[in-house]
Coordinates of C-alpha atoms in Angstrom, one line a residue:
M60 CA -30.8 -16.1 16.9
W61 CA -28.8 -17.3 13.9
A62 CA -29.8 -18.6 10.2
V63 CA -28.3 -20.3 7.1
D64 CA -29.6 -19.7 3.8
N65 CA -28.7 -21.6 -0.2
V66 CA -27.2 -24.9 1.6
Y67 CA -25.5 -26.7 -1.5
V68 CA -24.3 -30.4 -0.4
G69 CA -23.3 -32.4 -4.0
P70 CA -20.7 -32.8 -6.8
S71 CA -18.5 -29.6 -6.5
C72 CA -19.1 -27.1 -9.4
L73 CA -16.6 -25.8 -11.6
T74 CA -13.5 -24.5 -9.8
F75 CA -15.8 -24.0 -6.8
C76 CA -17.5 -21.3 -9.3
S77 CA -14.4 -19.5 -8.6
G78 CA -15.6 -18.5 -5.2
R79 CA -18.2 -15.6 -7.1
G80 CA -20.8 -17.9 -7.4
Q81 CA -23.8 -20.1 -5.8
C82 CA -23.4 -23.3 -6.8
T83 CA -26.3 -25.8 -7.9
R84 CA -27.3 -28.6 -9.3
N85 CA -27.3 -27.0 -12.9
G86 CA -24.0 -25.7 -12.1
C87 CA -23.2 -21.8 -11.1
K88 CA -25.7 -19.1 -10.2
C89 CA -22.9 -16.4 -10.5
D90 CA -23.0 -13.2 -8.4
P91 CA -23.7 -10.4 -9.9
G92 CA -20.8 -8.6 -12.3
F93 CA -19.3 -12.0 -13.1
S94 CA -20.4 -14.2 -15.6
G95 CA -19.4 -17.7 -17.3
P96 CA -19.2 -21.6 -16.5
A97 CA -16.9 -21.1 -13.6
C98 CA -17.7 -17.3 -12.9
E99 CA -14.6 -16.7 -13.9
M100 CA -15.2 -13.5 -16.1
A101 CA -15.7 -10.1 -14.4
S102 CA -17.4 -6.9 -16.1
Q103 CA -15.0 -4.5 -13.8
T104 CA -11.5 -4.4 -14.0
Y105 CA -9.5 -4.8 -11.2
P106 CA -6.4 -2.5 -9.8
A107 CA -3.2 -4.0 -12.1
F108 CA -0.9 -2.2 -9.0
I109 CA -0.9 -0.9 -5.5
S110 CA 0.5 1.3 -3.2
E111 CA -0.1 1.8 -0.1
S112 CA 1.8 3.9 2.9
F113 CA -0.9 3.3 5.9
L114 CA -1.3 7.5 6.7
T115 CA -4.4 7.3 8.2
P116 CA -6.1 5.5 11.1
R117 CA -9.1 5.2 9.7
L118 CA -8.6 1.3 8.4
S119 CA -12.2 1.4 6.3
S120 CA -10.2 3.8 4.1
Y121 CA -7.7 1.8 3.0
H122 CA -9.8 0.6 -0.5
N123 CA -7.3 -1.7 -1.7
F124 CA -7.8 -3.9 1.4
Q125 CA -11.0 -6.1 1.4
S126 CA -10.3 -7.5 5.3
I127 CA -8.0 -5.9 8.3
R128 CA -8.3 -8.0 11.7
G129 CA -6.5 -7.5 14.9
A130 CA -4.5 -4.2 13.5
E131 CA -4.2 -0.1 14.4
V132 CA -1.8 2.0 12.5
S133 CA 0.8 3.5 15.1
F134 CA 4.4 3.9 16.2
G135 CA 3.5 0.8 17.9
C136 CA 6.6 -0.8 16.3
G137 CA 8.6 2.1 15.8
V138 CA 9.2 3.0 11.8
L139 CA 9.2 1.1 9.4
A140 CA 9.4 3.1 6.2
S141 CA 8.1 5.8 6.6
G142 CA 5.6 7.4 9.5
K143 CA 3.1 5.0 10.9
S144 CA 2.8 1.5 10.4
L145 CA 0.1 -0.9 10.3
V146 CA 0.8 -2.6 14.0
F147 CA -0.9 -6.2 14.9
N148 CA -1.5 -6.4 18.5
K149 CA -5.4 -6.8 18.9
D150 CA -6.6 -9.7 20.6
S151 CA -8.6 -11.2 17.8
R152 CA -7.5 -13.0 14.6
R153 CA -5.0 -11.0 13.2
H154 CA -4.9 -10.8 8.9
L155 CA -4.6 -8.4 6.0
V156 CA -6.5 -9.4 3.2
T157 CA -6.3 -7.2 -0.3
S158 CA -9.1 -6.7 -2.2
F159 CA -9.1 -8.2 -5.7
L160 CA -6.4 -7.3 -8.1
D161 CA -5.2 -8.0 -11.3
S162 CA -1.6 -9.0 -11.2
T163 CA -1.4 -10.3 -14.6
Q164 CA 1.2 -8.0 -15.8
A165 CA 2.7 -7.6 -12.1
R166 CA 5.9 -9.3 -10.8
Y167 CA 6.8 -8.4 -7.6
L168 CA 5.0 -8.1 -4.1
Q169 CA 7.2 -5.9 -2.2
F170 CA 6.6 -4.1 1.7
T171 CA 8.5 -3.7 4.8
L172 CA 7.9 -6.1 7.8
R173 CA 8.9 -6.6 11.3
L174 CA 8.4 -8.8 13.7
G175 CA 8.7 -7.5 17.2
S176 CA 12.0 -6.2 18.6
H177 CA 14.8 -7.1 20.4
S178 CA 14.0 -4.4 23.4
I179 CA 11.6 -6.6 25.9
L180 CA 10.2 -2.8 27.1
S181 CA 9.6 -2.4 23.5
T182 CA 5.5 -2.0 23.4
C183 CA 6.3 -4.1 19.9
R184 CA 6.6 -7.6 22.0
A185 CA 8.8 -10.5 19.5
P186 CA 6.7 -13.8 19.3
D187 CA 8.6 -16.4 20.8
Q188 CA 6.9 -19.8 19.6
P189 CA 7.3 -20.8 16.3
G190 CA 3.7 -20.9 14.7
E191 CA 4.2 -16.9 15.9
G192 CA 5.3 -16.0 12.7
V193 CA 3.6 -14.6 9.5
L194 CA 2.5 -16.5 6.8
L195 CA 2.0 -14.7 3.3
H196 CA -1.0 -16.4 0.6
Y197 CA -2.5 -16.1 -1.9
S198 CA -5.9 -17.0 -3.4
F199 CA -7.7 -16.5 -6.9
D200 CA -10.9 -18.2 -5.7
N201 CA -12.1 -15.6 -3.6
G202 CA -10.7 -17.6 -0.2
I203 CA -11.8 -21.1 -0.7
T204 CA -8.3 -22.1 -0.8
W205 CA -5.2 -20.4 -0.4
K206 CA -1.8 -20.8 -1.4
L207 CA 1.5 -20.5 0.5
L208 CA 4.1 -17.7 -1.1
Q209 CA 6.3 -17.4 2.3
H210 CA 6.6 -17.8 5.8
F211 CA 8.4 -15.0 7.9
S212 CA 9.8 -16.7 10.9
Y213 CA 9.0 -15.7 14.6
Q214 CA 12.8 -15.3 14.8
G215 CA 14.0 -13.3 12.0
F216 CA 12.3 -10.0 11.8
H217 CA 12.9 -8.0 14.8
E218 CA 14.3 -5.0 13.1
P219 CA 12.5 -3.8 9.5
R220 CA 12.9 -5.4 6.3
I221 CA 12.0 -5.3 3.2
I222 CA 11.1 -8.2 1.5
S223 CA 10.4 -8.7 -2.3
V224 CA 8.7 -11.4 -3.4
E225 CA 8.9 -12.4 -6.9
L226 CA 5.1 -13.3 -7.5
P227 CA 5.3 -17.5 -9.4
E228 CA 3.5 -17.8 -12.9
D229 CA 0.3 -19.4 -10.7
S230 CA -0.2 -15.8 -9.1
Q231 CA -0.3 -14.2 -11.8
R232 CA -3.7 -13.9 -12.5
F233 CA -6.6 -11.8 -12.9
G234 CA -8.6 -11.5 -9.8
V235 CA -6.0 -12.5 -7.4
Q236 CA -5.7 -12.0 -3.4
F237 CA -3.0 -11.8 -1.4
R238 CA -2.8 -12.4 2.8
W239 CA -0.7 -12.0 5.7
W240 CA -1.5 -13.9 8.2
Q241 CA -0.1 -14.7 11.8
P242 CA -1.7 -18.4 13.4
Y243 CA -1.3 -18.2 16.9
H244 CA -0.3 -15.3 19.3
S245 CA -0.8 -15.0 22.8
G246 CA -3.4 -12.0 23.0
R247 CA -3.6 -8.7 23.2
G248 CA 0.0 -6.5 22.9
L249 CA 2.0 -9.8 22.6
D250 CA 4.0 -11.1 19.3
V251 CA 3.4 -8.2 18.0
W252 CA 4.1 -7.9 14.3
A253 CA 4.2 -4.6 12.1
I254 CA 3.4 -4.1 8.1
D255 CA 4.1 -1.0 5.8
E256 CA 5.2 0.0 2.0
I257 CA 3.0 -2.2 0.5
T258 CA 3.5 -2.3 -3.2
M259 CA 2.3 -5.0 -6.4
T260 CA 4.2 -3.9 -9.0
S261 CA 6.4 -4.8 -12.3
V262 CA 9.2 -3.6 -11.4
L263 CA 10.9 -2.9 -7.9
F264 CA 10.7 0.0 -6.2
N265 CA 13.0 1.9 -3.6
S266 CA 15.6 0.0 -5.2
I267 CA 18.2 0.4 -8.0
S268 CA 20.3 -2.6 -9.6
L269 CA 22.5 -1.6 -12.6
N270 CA 25.5 -3.6 -14.0
F271 CA 25.4 -0.3 -17.0
N272 CA 24.7 -3.2 -19.7
N273 CA 20.7 -1.1 -20.4
L274 CA 20.7 1.6 -21.0
L275 CA 17.2 2.0 -20.6
E276 CA 17.4 0.7 -17.0
V277 CA 20.3 3.5 -16.9
T278 CA 18.0 6.4 -17.7
Q279 CA 15.0 5.4 -15.8
S280 CA 17.5 5.2 -12.3
L281 CA 20.1 7.8 -12.8
G282 CA 20.5 11.4 -14.1
F283 CA 24.6 12.4 -14.8
Y284 CA 26.5 14.7 -16.3
L285 CA 30.0 14.6 -18.3
G286 CA 30.0 11.1 -17.9
N287 CA 29.4 8.1 -20.5
V288 CA 28.2 4.4 -20.6
Q289 CA 31.3 2.9 -21.6
P290 CA 33.9 0.3 -21.2
Y291 CA 36.4 1.3 -18.5
C292 CA 39.5 -0.4 -16.4
G293 CA 38.7 -4.3 -17.4
H294 CA 35.0 -3.7 -17.1
D295 CA 32.5 -3.9 -19.8
W296 CA 30.3 -1.7 -19.3
T297 CA 30.3 1.2 -16.8
L298 CA 29.4 4.9 -15.6
S299 CA 32.5 6.6 -16.5
F300 CA 33.3 10.1 -15.9
T301 CA 36.8 10.9 -18.3
G302 CA 37.4 14.5 -18.4
E303 CA 37.0 17.1 -20.7
P304 CA 39.6 18.1 -23.7
S305 CA 41.2 20.9 -21.7
P306 CA 40.7 21.2 -18.2
G307 CA 37.5 22.5 -16.6
S308 CA 35.7 23.4 -13.4
S309 CA 32.4 21.8 -14.3
I310 CA 31.6 19.5 -11.1
R311 CA 30.9 16.0 -12.7
Y312 CA 28.1 13.9 -11.2
V313 CA 26.2 11.1 -10.7
E314 CA 22.4 11.7 -9.4
T315 CA 19.8 9.1 -8.1
Q316 CA 16.3 9.6 -9.0
S317 CA 14.0 10.4 -6.1
M318 CA 13.9 7.3 -3.8
Q319 CA 12.4 6.2 -0.6
I320 CA 15.3 5.2 1.9
G321 CA 14.1 3.2 5.0
A322 CA 15.5 1.2 7.5
S323 CA 17.9 -1.5 6.7
Y324 CA 18.9 0.1 3.2
M325 CA 22.3 0.1 1.8
I326 CA 24.6 0.9 -0.9
Q327 CA 27.2 -0.5 -2.7
F328 CA 29.4 0.0 -5.5
S329 CA 32.7 -0.9 -7.4
L330 CA 34.8 2.3 -7.7
V331 CA 38.1 3.1 -9.8
M332 CA 39.8 6.4 -9.4
G333 CA 42.4 6.6 -12.2
C334 CA 43.1 2.7 -13.2
G335 CA 46.6 3.5 -12.5
Q336 CA 47.1 7.0 -13.8
D337 CA 47.9 9.8 -11.6
F338 CA 45.4 12.2 -10.6
T339 CA 46.0 15.6 -11.1
P340 CA 48.0 17.1 -8.0
N341 CA 47.0 19.8 -5.4
M342 CA 43.2 19.9 -6.3
D343 CA 40.4 18.5 -4.7
N344 CA 39.2 16.0 -7.3
Q345 CA 38.1 13.3 -4.5
V346 CA 34.8 11.8 -5.1
S347 CA 32.1 12.4 -2.3
L348 CA 29.1 10.2 -1.5
E349 CA 26.1 12.7 -1.0
Y350 CA 22.6 12.6 0.0
S351 CA 20.1 15.2 -0.1
S352 CA 16.2 15.2 1.7
N353 CA 15.2 18.2 0.0
H354 CA 15.1 17.7 -4.0
G355 CA 19.0 18.5 -4.4
L356 CA 18.9 21.8 -2.6
T357 CA 21.2 21.1 -0.2
W358 CA 23.6 18.2 -0.4
H359 CA 25.0 16.5 2.9
L360 CA 27.9 13.7 3.0
V361 CA 25.9 9.8 3.8
Q362 CA 28.8 9.5 6.3
E363 CA 30.1 12.1 8.3
T364 CA 33.9 11.7 10.4
C365 CA 33.7 10.2 13.2
L366 CA 37.0 9.6 15.3
P367 CA 38.2 8.7 18.9
G368 CA 38.0 12.1 20.8
M369 CA 34.7 13.1 18.9
P370 CA 31.8 13.7 21.2
S371 CA 28.8 11.0 20.9
C372 CA 30.4 9.1 18.1
P373 CA 28.3 5.5 18.2
E374 CA 31.2 4.1 16.0
F375 CA 34.4 5.8 14.4
T376 CA 34.0 5.9 10.6
S377 CA 35.5 8.2 8.1
P378 CA 33.4 10.1 5.9
S379 CA 32.2 8.6 2.6
V380 CA 34.8 10.6 0.7
Y381 CA 36.8 8.9 -1.6
H382 CA 41.0 9.7 -2.5
P383 CA 42.6 8.4 -5.8
S384 CA 44.6 6.9 -3.9
E385 CA 42.7 4.3 -2.4
F386 CA 41.1 3.3 -5.7
T387 CA 43.7 2.8 -8.4
S388 CA 42.1 -0.5 -9.2
W389 CA 38.1 -1.6 -8.7
R390 CA 37.3 -2.0 -5.1
R391 CA 33.7 -2.4 -3.9
V392 CA 32.3 0.0 -1.0
T393 CA 29.3 -1.0 0.9
L394 CA 27.2 1.1 3.2
P395 CA 24.3 0.8 5.6
L396 CA 22.3 3.9 5.2
P397 CA 22.4 6.0 8.6
Y398 CA 18.9 7.3 9.8
K399 CA 19.2 10.5 8.4
T400 CA 18.6 9.5 4.7
W401 CA 15.4 7.7 5.7

């Protein structure tokens, strides 16, 4: 048993009635809540910001999404950003389509993505054919036409990766939708992929990128004590801790705002200590890089000492403590952030 209704074949109405109305010989007959020659005007508002972490297994509770097919909320691909993620591992069509959004003021679509894993024993079985990657599209006519934003290859995402897509001008519209879609897969439990921490925002979340030439950006990202933003040691703008007129025992520090750290995160910074001038000898005036996961109650080194002869060392590392003798001129420090900081 099946039925069909409201058939129209003929010259197309203006922009297909934006996908929000019925085309007739006399033009668009708009769906409730829409008006205008192309049904382009809406009487309701759409979210200008979304942030979704996939915490509950009930897919119908995710109001930011119009359609979720072929997926479940689980640990099937491990931890991508935090807790469970949306794992696409079912038989049917696999896609994730947002509800209508207002992206006119947005600049970025950010999410964590994983396509399979390196292990053949994992429940997160990797895609192995070119058509089994994931496509990211956008539409502003309720899915009549989809434009490609990005293609995520079946080969490149066996570890969780944070993706930040800068939205093109054409996608910054009222009533836009985004779609993640895997065109082909080999069936249940095969060619699995997962997504987590989806945000649409005007600024990048969970990242800090500063060269200290914009004081507003600095104060939004960092808090610091006894430091000044000023030129130092041949660099135009730096965060400098230049001491007090008389010897003081105060701790000098810079601290980030609370951030959500996930797999594949890193920290990188340039550091100089003294700029060729000697540090005071015989005192603990080294600089330590530490993290806190309880809002600053306790602090621990980001990288602990792990030397030959010590038990259970996955690799040999020196602690994230920086001595003046190593940083008499500017040096760049790069560290992958370990699991304990996620």
